[in-house]
């Protein structure tokens, strides 16, 4: 760490992130998650053998933010693309970074079957309960009653179903090594989520198998809420629907 | 001569892929191509490769996308309805300039159709199928031997030009057996390097594989460069076979299974003193426009024969450009005409 | 030279395997050959058939308008394929299961009790090989020994020597029986 007479550098951009500016909205958790992931890659020293699979969604550019090899997958297919990479070259560390529309709607089949095969990949699942990139439509994880541009009178469970609990669904399978749900609404939870991401990656490095880290994220723009209020909403309401904690840890 | 083995077209294509250095295969069961999947399940792991029975054709083609991005020769196979599902992935492969070999053992359609041999996917294979301005190299074998050889060629062309390549076969070729002299084994380590592949950014800048370019000028540029390669392919890689065309009055144009049936038609017609020849396209894209055009100036009619309502026929007419009449004879729904039935049609023209 | 044969029966009678063994023998003899099966749902208990074309030059169509030889292992197969046989061709009729003579007079009939002969040899499932013996004689382009050899290659996994042996015996029996002067068959019902 560079040191001068008066100052010590205690915070820096992770080495495994590029200089490219994020395209996320102010206050959005995606940037934080990208940073946590970059830090974990640094910590495990795996930048030179990591491949990041980017989804279609707000994280569509994710493959360019890491100083790692990267690939952009079709909407919903990231788990299948990650499977292909990992099977082709098991020495690579493969991270699939996906949002809720990508992973839990159009990509449900790919998600479940990659998990069920126990593919040795790490899935970072960003659950912000909305389609951000396309302008705030209802996601499979949208809360009951939550208004979106495609559920303007609020999600009606009678015709639109209830929010899909992905971590619980994946935890019901026998193969996954680590399934957890984390949040980022305060410093304590950021620290916990960071440890969870590190563990999920470590399990892959140690060739243990599949892991999924679901992260409850905000979407200030889509939710039409200032970031601080959005964080409070996660703590007060969203965690009630999506309980935090480890669901499976077979490590 | 290399020792010949008795194999179905499906088995021969699978074995030829392994011999060509294919080390990942992803597929989903569908008749009449299941033997490819089963052969790969039995033999690819022993060759050091990875086999995955995917949850769908959609997943399978995207697994290919991943494996190809990782720099490994990869293949998937399916039959017509399954290829429809793969089209999204094929468009992404094309957009990301990734090589991949896709085998379509065509069956009757549209919809669920049936499992009998058909050639109704010509448009889908040669005119894009998926979204966007892209091309796929399309090779159409007519014998089990040729199927084995074209699989190897498909891998080579696909790697060389970074364009997906499709083998357009049909249920008859997939299910029938013939003696085949298999090509020699190639060690994947001896194949040309892929510096663009995702192998880990060690000692180099990261490689990115994507079909994404938000700025219209960037995407236009990517497309223009890709189309330059397409022009190069069209100039260099057209393949076809001619039978008895030198003095032909009637030229048959037929590919794949219909192409070999047409050979028998030519033989019988010649036996009866009729001057009939055959041009059998081996590459459907790029299509042999020039040789057909040249022959069209010398014959009285160009008869296209297909197991479809007339799909390749459109390309034949583009090639002929009105130089002579261009009648069509086709069957659909899995019905395959016998040589005599086609011969009767030829006699009406000769 | 180009000769063709249709093997037809119901699923489980081994007509596809009989055709495959003939195709293998032809290949080993250095000939060109195609084996084209019916495939799909009808494999499971319905009718099954395959067409084998043998030639000394590359084969065009594996589909045959007029087969030189038809092996009919059951009645429906005879009904379906008899009209297609080339004039002057041969129809091998499995007398064990078929109750009618040929309707056509321009083809040669070979009547063979394939199932009964196989049973006599102690292997009822070898009726297809008995019939194959008759096909080999009718075709006249592949030596019987080559076909016997092909049986070994097709069935000859370790520990199956007896199976190979009895199938070869069935092949030879069918070949021999089909060469005997035709005895006027008696049918319970007319064609």
PDB file of N, CA and C in Angstrom, chain B residues 3-6 8 31-32 106-107 115-117 143 170-173 175-180 257 260-264 267-268 336-341, chain C residues 2 16 19-21 23-41 43 55 57-66 154:
ATOM      1  N   UNK B   3      -9.728 -48.965 -43.792  1.00  0.00           N
ATOM      2  CA  UNK B   3     -10.726 -49.968 -43.489  1.00  0.00           C
ATOM      3  C   UNK B   3     -12.106 -49.327 -43.389  1.00  0.00           C
ATOM      4  N   UNK B   4     -13.075 -50.006 -43.998  1.00  0.00           N
ATOM      5  CA  UNK B   4     -14.425 -49.447 -43.978  1.00  0.00           C
ATOM      6  C   UNK B   4     -15.229 -50.038 -42.828  1.00  0.00           C
ATOM      7  N   UNK B   5     -16.084 -49.219 -42.253  1.00  0.00           N
ATOM      8  CA  UNK B   5     -16.983 -49.680 -41.200  1.00  0.00           C
ATOM      9  C   UNK B   5     -18.411 -49.428 -41.635  1.00  0.00           C
ATOM     10  N   UNK B   6     -19.295 -50.301 -41.161  1.00  0.00           N
ATOM     11  CA  UNK B   6     -20.712 -50.128 -41.479  1.00  0.00           C
ATOM     12  C   UNK B   6     -21.336 -49.278 -40.375  1.00  0.00           C
ATOM     13  N   UNK B   8     -24.368 -46.016 -39.325  1.00  0.00           N
ATOM     14  CA  UNK B   8     -25.448 -45.115 -39.732  1.00  0.00           C
ATOM     15  C   UNK B   8     -24.848 -43.726 -39.944  1.00  0.00           C
ATOM     16  N   UNK B  31     -35.937 -37.429 -32.293  1.00  0.00           N
ATOM     17  CA  UNK B  31     -35.838 -38.333 -33.435  1.00  0.00           C
ATOM     18  C   UNK B  31     -35.860 -37.507 -34.717  1.00  0.00           C
ATOM     19  N   UNK B  32     -35.109 -37.814 -35.759  1.00  0.00           N
ATOM     20  CA  UNK B  32     -34.312 -39.032 -35.956  1.00  0.00           C
ATOM     21  C   UNK B  32     -32.798 -38.808 -35.825  1.00  0.00           C
ATOM     22  N   UNK B 106     -32.887 -33.378 -40.658  1.00  0.00           N
ATOM     23  CA  UNK B 106     -34.220 -32.819 -40.900  1.00  0.00           C
ATOM     24  C   UNK B 106     -35.325 -33.879 -40.916  1.00  0.00           C
ATOM     25  N   UNK B 107     -36.502 -33.456 -40.444  1.00  0.00           N
ATOM     26  CA  UNK B 107     -37.695 -34.298 -40.461  1.00  0.00           C
ATOM     27  C   UNK B 107     -38.876 -33.469 -40.962  1.00  0.00           C
ATOM     28  N   UNK B 115     -41.406 -37.770 -38.195  1.00  0.00           N
ATOM     29  CA  UNK B 115     -39.975 -38.072 -38.053  1.00  0.00           C
ATOM     30  C   UNK B 115     -39.370 -38.584 -39.350  1.00  0.00           C
ATOM     31  N   UNK B 116     -40.121 -38.466 -40.442  1.00  0.00           N
ATOM     32  CA  UNK B 116     -39.648 -38.968 -41.727  1.00  0.00           C
ATOM     33  C   UNK B 116     -38.724 -37.938 -42.390  1.00  0.00           C
ATOM     34  N   UNK B 117     -37.924 -38.384 -43.375  1.00  0.00           N
ATOM     35  CA  UNK B 117     -36.958 -37.476 -43.995  1.00  0.00           C
ATOM     36  C   UNK B 117     -37.638 -36.317 -44.729  1.00  0.00           C
ATOM     37  N   UNK B 143     -24.273 -38.960 -48.716  1.00  0.00           N
ATOM     38  CA  UNK B 143     -23.959 -40.340 -48.351  1.00  0.00           C
ATOM     39  C   UNK B 143     -23.361 -40.323 -46.946  1.00  0.00           C
ATOM     40  N   UNK B 170     -30.761 -35.341 -43.329  1.00  0.00           N
ATOM     41  CA  UNK B 170     -32.178 -35.640 -43.122  1.00  0.00           C
ATOM     42  C   UNK B 170     -32.289 -37.016 -42.490  1.00  0.00           C
ATOM     43  N   UNK B 171     -33.512 -37.362 -42.097  1.00  0.00           N
ATOM     44  CA  UNK B 171     -33.730 -38.609 -41.377  1.00  0.00           C
ATOM     45  C   UNK B 171     -33.232 -39.833 -42.119  1.00  0.00           C
ATOM     46  N   UNK B 172     -33.325 -39.815 -43.426  1.00  0.00           N
ATOM     47  CA  UNK B 172     -32.875 -40.986 -44.177  1.00  0.00           C
ATOM     48  C   UNK B 172     -31.367 -41.152 -44.042  1.00  0.00           C
ATOM     49  N   UNK B 173     -30.639 -40.081 -44.228  1.00  0.00           N
ATOM     50  CA  UNK B 173     -29.180 -40.158 -44.142  1.00  0.00           C
ATOM     51  C   UNK B 173     -28.746 -40.476 -42.708  1.00  0.00           C
ATOM     52  N   UNK B 175     -30.389 -42.286 -40.504  1.00  0.00           N
ATOM     53  CA  UNK B 175     -30.758 -43.631 -40.078  1.00  0.00           C
ATOM     54  C   UNK B 175     -30.137 -44.732 -40.927  1.00  0.00           C
ATOM     55  N   UNK B 176     -29.776 -44.424 -42.170  1.00  0.00           N
ATOM     56  CA  UNK B 176     -29.294 -45.491 -43.046  1.00  0.00           C
ATOM     57  C   UNK B 176     -27.843 -45.829 -42.748  1.00  0.00           C
ATOM     58  N   UNK B 177     -27.468 -47.060 -43.091  1.00  0.00           N
ATOM     59  CA  UNK B 177     -26.075 -47.468 -42.920  1.00  0.00           C
ATOM     60  C   UNK B 177     -25.417 -47.658 -44.278  1.00  0.00           C
ATOM     61  N   UNK B 178     -24.151 -47.290 -44.300  1.00  0.00           N
ATOM     62  CA  UNK B 178     -23.307 -47.538 -45.471  1.00  0.00           C
ATOM     63  C   UNK B 178     -21.905 -47.795 -44.963  1.00  0.00           C
ATOM     64  N   UNK B 179     -21.080 -48.415 -45.785  1.00  0.00           N
ATOM     65  CA  UNK B 179     -19.669 -48.512 -45.393  1.00  0.00           C
ATOM     66  C   UNK B 179     -19.057 -47.116 -45.413  1.00  0.00           C
ATOM     67  N   UNK B 180     -18.225 -46.839 -44.420  1.00  0.00           N
ATOM     68  CA  UNK B 180     -17.585 -45.535 -44.368  1.00  0.00           C
ATOM     69  C   UNK B 180     -16.126 -45.710 -43.958  1.00  0.00           C
ATOM     70  N   UNK B 257     -30.105 -36.268 -49.602  1.00  0.00           N
ATOM     71  CA  UNK B 257     -30.768 -37.519 -49.960  1.00  0.00           C
ATOM     72  C   UNK B 257     -31.397 -37.438 -51.345  1.00  0.00           C
ATOM     73  N   UNK B 260     -28.836 -37.909 -54.089  1.00  0.00           N
ATOM     74  CA  UNK B 260     -28.378 -39.257 -54.450  1.00  0.00           C
ATOM     75  C   UNK B 260     -29.472 -40.021 -55.191  1.00  0.00           C
ATOM     76  N   UNK B 261     -30.738 -39.762 -54.830  1.00  0.00           N
ATOM     77  CA  UNK B 261     -31.831 -40.388 -55.587  1.00  0.00           C
ATOM     78  C   UNK B 261     -31.779 -39.895 -57.039  1.00  0.00           C
ATOM     79  N   UNK B 262     -31.456 -38.603 -57.189  1.00  0.00           N
ATOM     80  CA  UNK B 262     -31.375 -38.028 -58.538  1.00  0.00           C
ATOM     81  C   UNK B 262     -30.256 -38.678 -59.363  1.00  0.00           C
ATOM     82  N   UNK B 263     -29.223 -39.164 -58.670  1.00  0.00           N
ATOM     83  CA  UNK B 263     -28.159 -39.868 -59.422  1.00  0.00           C
ATOM     84  C   UNK B 263     -28.707 -41.120 -60.092  1.00  0.00           C
ATOM     85  N   UNK B 264     -29.556 -41.837 -59.369  1.00  0.00           N
ATOM     86  CA  UNK B 264     -30.181 -43.024 -59.950  1.00  0.00           C
ATOM     87  C   UNK B 264     -31.091 -42.622 -61.110  1.00  0.00           C
ATOM     88  N   UNK B 267     -28.952 -42.048 -64.103  1.00  0.00           N
ATOM     89  CA  UNK B 267     -28.472 -43.319 -64.657  1.00  0.00           C
ATOM     90  C   UNK B 267     -29.570 -43.983 -65.488  1.00  0.00           C
ATOM     91  N   UNK B 268     -30.780 -44.025 -64.932  1.00  0.00           N
ATOM     92  CA  UNK B 268     -31.890 -44.664 -65.660  1.00  0.00           C
ATOM     93  C   UNK B 268     -32.252 -43.878 -66.919  1.00  0.00           C
ATOM     94  N   UNK B 336     -40.890 -39.462 -49.635  1.00  0.00           N
ATOM     95  CA  UNK B 336     -39.681 -39.408 -50.464  1.00  0.00           C
ATOM     96  C   UNK B 336     -39.998 -40.045 -51.811  1.00  0.00           C
ATOM     97  N   UNK B 337     -39.846 -39.299 -52.897  1.00  0.00           N
ATOM     98  CA  UNK B 337     -40.167 -39.890 -54.202  1.00  0.00           C
ATOM     99  C   UNK B 337     -39.157 -40.964 -54.582  1.00  0.00           C
ATOM    100  N   UNK B 338     -39.620 -41.968 -55.292  1.00  0.00           N
ATOM    101  CA  UNK B 338     -38.702 -42.996 -55.783  1.00  0.00           C
ATOM    102  C   UNK B 338     -38.078 -42.492 -57.079  1.00  0.00           C
ATOM    103  N   UNK B 339     -36.975 -43.121 -57.501  1.00  0.00           N
ATOM    104  CA  UNK B 339     -36.342 -42.684 -58.749  1.00  0.00           C
ATOM    105  C   UNK B 339     -37.307 -42.686 -59.934  1.00  0.00           C
ATOM    106  N   UNK B 340     -38.180 -43.689 -60.006  1.00  0.00           N
ATOM    107  CA  UNK B 340     -39.102 -43.762 -61.141  1.00  0.00           C
ATOM    108  C   UNK B 340     -40.068 -42.585 -61.168  1.00  0.00           C
ATOM    109  N   UNK B 341     -40.493 -42.156 -60.003  1.00  0.00           N
ATOM    110  CA  UNK B 341     -41.421 -41.028 -59.948  1.00  0.00           C
ATOM    111  C   UNK B 341     -40.757 -39.751 -60.465  1.00  0.00           C
TER     112      UNK B 341
ATOM    113  N   UNK C   2     -26.497 -54.225 -59.705  1.00  0.00           N
ATOM    114  CA  UNK C   2     -27.150 -53.652 -58.523  1.00  0.00           C
ATOM    115  C   UNK C   2     -28.334 -54.533 -58.171  1.00  0.00           C
ATOM    116  N   UNK C  16     -34.540 -56.194 -39.252  1.00  0.00           N
ATOM    117  CA  UNK C  16     -33.518 -55.149 -39.395  1.00  0.00           C
ATOM    118  C   UNK C  16     -32.133 -55.750 -39.209  1.00  0.00           C
ATOM    119  N   UNK C  19     -31.055 -57.774 -42.234  1.00  0.00           N
ATOM    120  CA  UNK C  19     -30.595 -56.882 -43.294  1.00  0.00           C
ATOM    121  C   UNK C  19     -29.213 -56.334 -43.003  1.00  0.00           C
ATOM    122  N   UNK C  20     -28.979 -56.034 -41.741  1.00  0.00           N
ATOM    123  CA  UNK C  20     -27.696 -55.466 -41.345  1.00  0.00           C
ATOM    124  C   UNK C  20     -26.567 -56.476 -41.539  1.00  0.00           C
ATOM    125  N   UNK C  21     -26.861 -57.738 -41.210  1.00  0.00           N
ATOM    126  CA  UNK C  21     -25.835 -58.777 -41.382  1.00  0.00           C
ATOM    127  C   UNK C  21     -25.505 -58.953 -42.868  1.00  0.00           C
ATOM    128  N   UNK C  23     -25.792 -56.629 -45.113  1.00  0.00           N
ATOM    129  CA  UNK C  23     -25.057 -55.422 -45.518  1.00  0.00           C
ATOM    130  C   UNK C  23     -23.591 -55.524 -45.102  1.00  0.00           C
ATOM    131  N   UNK C  24     -23.362 -56.024 -43.897  1.00  0.00           N
ATOM    132  CA  UNK C  24     -21.985 -56.152 -43.415  1.00  0.00           C
ATOM    133  C   UNK C  24     -21.192 -57.135 -44.294  1.00  0.00           C
ATOM    134  N   UNK C  25     -21.865 -58.245 -44.639  1.00  0.00           N
ATOM    135  CA  UNK C  25     -21.201 -59.244 -45.475  1.00  0.00           C
ATOM    136  C   UNK C  25     -20.835 -58.645 -46.838  1.00  0.00           C
ATOM    137  N   UNK C  26     -21.764 -57.871 -47.399  1.00  0.00           N
ATOM    138  CA  UNK C  26     -21.507 -57.246 -48.700  1.00  0.00           C
ATOM    139  C   UNK C  26     -20.323 -56.294 -48.603  1.00  0.00           C
ATOM    140  N   UNK C  27     -20.271 -55.533 -47.502  1.00  0.00           N
ATOM    141  CA  UNK C  27     -19.153 -54.600 -47.319  1.00  0.00           C
ATOM    142  C   UNK C  27     -17.834 -55.355 -47.236  1.00  0.00           C
ATOM    143  N   UNK C  28     -17.835 -56.442 -46.464  1.00  0.00           N
ATOM    144  CA  UNK C  28     -16.599 -57.211 -46.299  1.00  0.00           C
ATOM    145  C   UNK C  28     -16.155 -57.821 -47.631  1.00  0.00           C
ATOM    146  N   UNK C  29     -17.105 -58.025 -48.534  1.00  0.00           N
ATOM    147  CA  UNK C  29     -16.785 -58.545 -49.865  1.00  0.00           C
ATOM    148  C   UNK C  29     -16.294 -57.447 -50.806  1.00  0.00           C
ATOM    149  N   UNK C  30     -16.202 -56.224 -50.272  1.00  0.00           N
ATOM    150  CA  UNK C  30     -15.704 -55.120 -51.088  1.00  0.00           C
ATOM    151  C   UNK C  30     -16.767 -54.479 -51.963  1.00  0.00           C
ATOM    152  N   UNK C  31     -18.017 -54.816 -51.705  1.00  0.00           N
ATOM    153  CA  UNK C  31     -19.096 -54.242 -52.510  1.00  0.00           C
ATOM    154  C   UNK C  31     -19.610 -52.954 -51.878  1.00  0.00           C
ATOM    155  N   UNK C  32     -20.354 -52.186 -52.667  1.00  0.00           N
ATOM    156  CA  UNK C  32     -21.065 -51.031 -52.111  1.00  0.00           C
ATOM    157  C   UNK C  32     -22.401 -51.527 -51.583  1.00  0.00           C
ATOM    158  N   UNK C  33     -22.870 -50.899 -50.513  1.00  0.00           N
ATOM    159  CA  UNK C  33     -24.124 -51.359 -49.930  1.00  0.00           C
ATOM    160  C   UNK C  33     -24.798 -50.220 -49.175  1.00  0.00           C
ATOM    161  N   UNK C  34     -26.124 -50.204 -49.233  1.00  0.00           N
ATOM    162  CA  UNK C  34     -26.890 -49.303 -48.359  1.00  0.00           C
ATOM    163  C   UNK C  34     -27.913 -50.135 -47.591  1.00  0.00           C
ATOM    164  N   UNK C  35     -28.122 -49.754 -46.336  1.00  0.00           N
ATOM    165  CA  UNK C  35     -29.120 -50.391 -45.462  1.00  0.00           C
ATOM    166  C   UNK C  35     -30.023 -49.289 -44.961  1.00  0.00           C
ATOM    167  N   UNK C  36     -31.270 -49.342 -45.380  1.00  0.00           N
ATOM    168  CA  UNK C  36     -32.203 -48.260 -45.042  1.00  0.00           C
ATOM    169  C   UNK C  36     -33.360 -48.838 -44.236  1.00  0.00           C
ATOM    170  N   UNK C  37     -33.473 -48.451 -42.972  1.00  0.00           N
ATOM    171  CA  UNK C  37     -34.535 -49.020 -42.131  1.00  0.00           C
ATOM    172  C   UNK C  37     -35.797 -48.167 -42.147  1.00  0.00           C
ATOM    173  N   UNK C  38     -36.908 -48.797 -41.840  1.00  0.00           N
ATOM    174  CA  UNK C  38     -38.039 -48.001 -41.372  1.00  0.00           C
ATOM    175  C   UNK C  38     -37.667 -47.647 -39.941  1.00  0.00           C
ATOM    176  N   UNK C  39     -38.033 -46.480 -39.486  1.00  0.00           N
ATOM    177  CA  UNK C  39     -37.641 -46.121 -38.132  1.00  0.00           C
ATOM    178  C   UNK C  39     -38.757 -45.377 -37.430  1.00  0.00           C
ATOM    179  N   UNK C  40     -38.629 -45.281 -36.103  1.00  0.00           N
ATOM    180  CA  UNK C  40     -39.606 -44.526 -35.343  1.00  0.00           C
ATOM    181  C   UNK C  40     -40.559 -45.417 -34.585  1.00  0.00           C
ATOM    182  N   UNK C  41     -41.756 -44.881 -34.285  1.00  0.00           N
ATOM    183  CA  UNK C  41     -42.685 -45.591 -33.404  1.00  0.00           C
ATOM    184  C   UNK C  41     -43.003 -46.990 -33.917  1.00  0.00           C
ATOM    185  N   UNK C  43     -41.187 -49.143 -34.933  1.00  0.00           N
ATOM    186  CA  UNK C  43     -40.213 -50.132 -34.480  1.00  0.00           C
ATOM    187  C   UNK C  43     -40.750 -50.916 -33.289  1.00  0.00           C
ATOM    188  N   UNK C  55     -24.278 -53.271 -54.666  1.00  0.00           N
ATOM    189  CA  UNK C  55     -23.842 -52.958 -56.027  1.00  0.00           C
ATOM    190  C   UNK C  55     -22.328 -53.001 -56.093  1.00  0.00           C
ATOM    191  N   UNK C  57     -20.813 -50.599 -57.792  1.00  0.00           N
ATOM    192  CA  UNK C  57     -20.458 -49.196 -58.055  1.00  0.00           C
ATOM    193  C   UNK C  57     -21.220 -48.344 -57.040  1.00  0.00           C
ATOM    194  N   UNK C  58     -20.843 -47.072 -56.884  1.00  0.00           N
ATOM    195  CA  UNK C  58     -21.528 -46.245 -55.882  1.00  0.00           C
ATOM    196  C   UNK C  58     -23.037 -46.266 -56.067  1.00  0.00           C
ATOM    197  N   UNK C  59     -23.744 -46.357 -54.956  1.00  0.00           N
ATOM    198  CA  UNK C  59     -25.198 -46.494 -55.000  1.00  0.00           C
ATOM    199  C   UNK C  59     -25.851 -45.123 -54.956  1.00  0.00           C
ATOM    200  N   UNK C  60     -26.765 -44.901 -55.877  1.00  0.00           N
ATOM    201  CA  UNK C  60     -27.545 -43.663 -55.847  1.00  0.00           C
ATOM    202  C   UNK C  60     -28.637 -43.793 -54.808  1.00  0.00           C
ATOM    203  N   UNK C  61     -29.817 -44.109 -55.255  1.00  0.00           N
ATOM    204  CA  UNK C  61     -30.958 -44.141 -54.340  1.00  0.00           C
ATOM    205  C   UNK C  61     -30.926 -45.365 -53.433  1.00  0.00           C
ATOM    206  N   UNK C  62     -31.040 -45.147 -52.127  1.00  0.00           N
ATOM    207  CA  UNK C  62     -31.219 -46.281 -51.209  1.00  0.00           C
ATOM    208  C   UNK C  62     -32.683 -46.716 -51.145  1.00  0.00           C
ATOM    209  N   UNK C  63     -33.529 -45.908 -51.794  1.00  0.00           N
ATOM    210  CA  UNK C  63     -34.943 -46.265 -51.892  1.00  0.00           C
ATOM    211  C   UNK C  63     -35.121 -47.024 -53.185  1.00  0.00           C
ATOM    212  N   UNK C  64     -35.915 -48.079 -53.139  1.00  0.00           N
ATOM    213  CA  UNK C  64     -36.011 -48.962 -54.290  1.00  0.00           C
ATOM    214  C   UNK C  64     -37.462 -49.003 -54.776  1.00  0.00           C
ATOM    215  N   UNK C  65     -37.642 -48.760 -56.068  1.00  0.00           N
ATOM    216  CA  UNK C  65     -38.990 -48.873 -56.638  1.00  0.00           C
ATOM    217  C   UNK C  65     -39.428 -50.333 -56.691  1.00  0.00           C
ATOM    218  N   UNK C  66     -38.516 -51.175 -57.199  1.00  0.00           N
ATOM    219  CA  UNK C  66     -38.870 -52.572 -57.484  1.00  0.00           C
ATOM    220  C   UNK C  66     -37.769 -53.489 -56.962  1.00  0.00           C
ATOM    221  N   UNK C 154     -21.448 -59.409 -35.996  1.00  0.00           N
ATOM    222  CA  UNK C 154     -22.606 -58.656 -35.507  1.00  0.00           C
ATOM    223  C   UNK C 154     -23.054 -59.130 -34.125  1.00  0.00           C
TER     224      UNK C 154
END
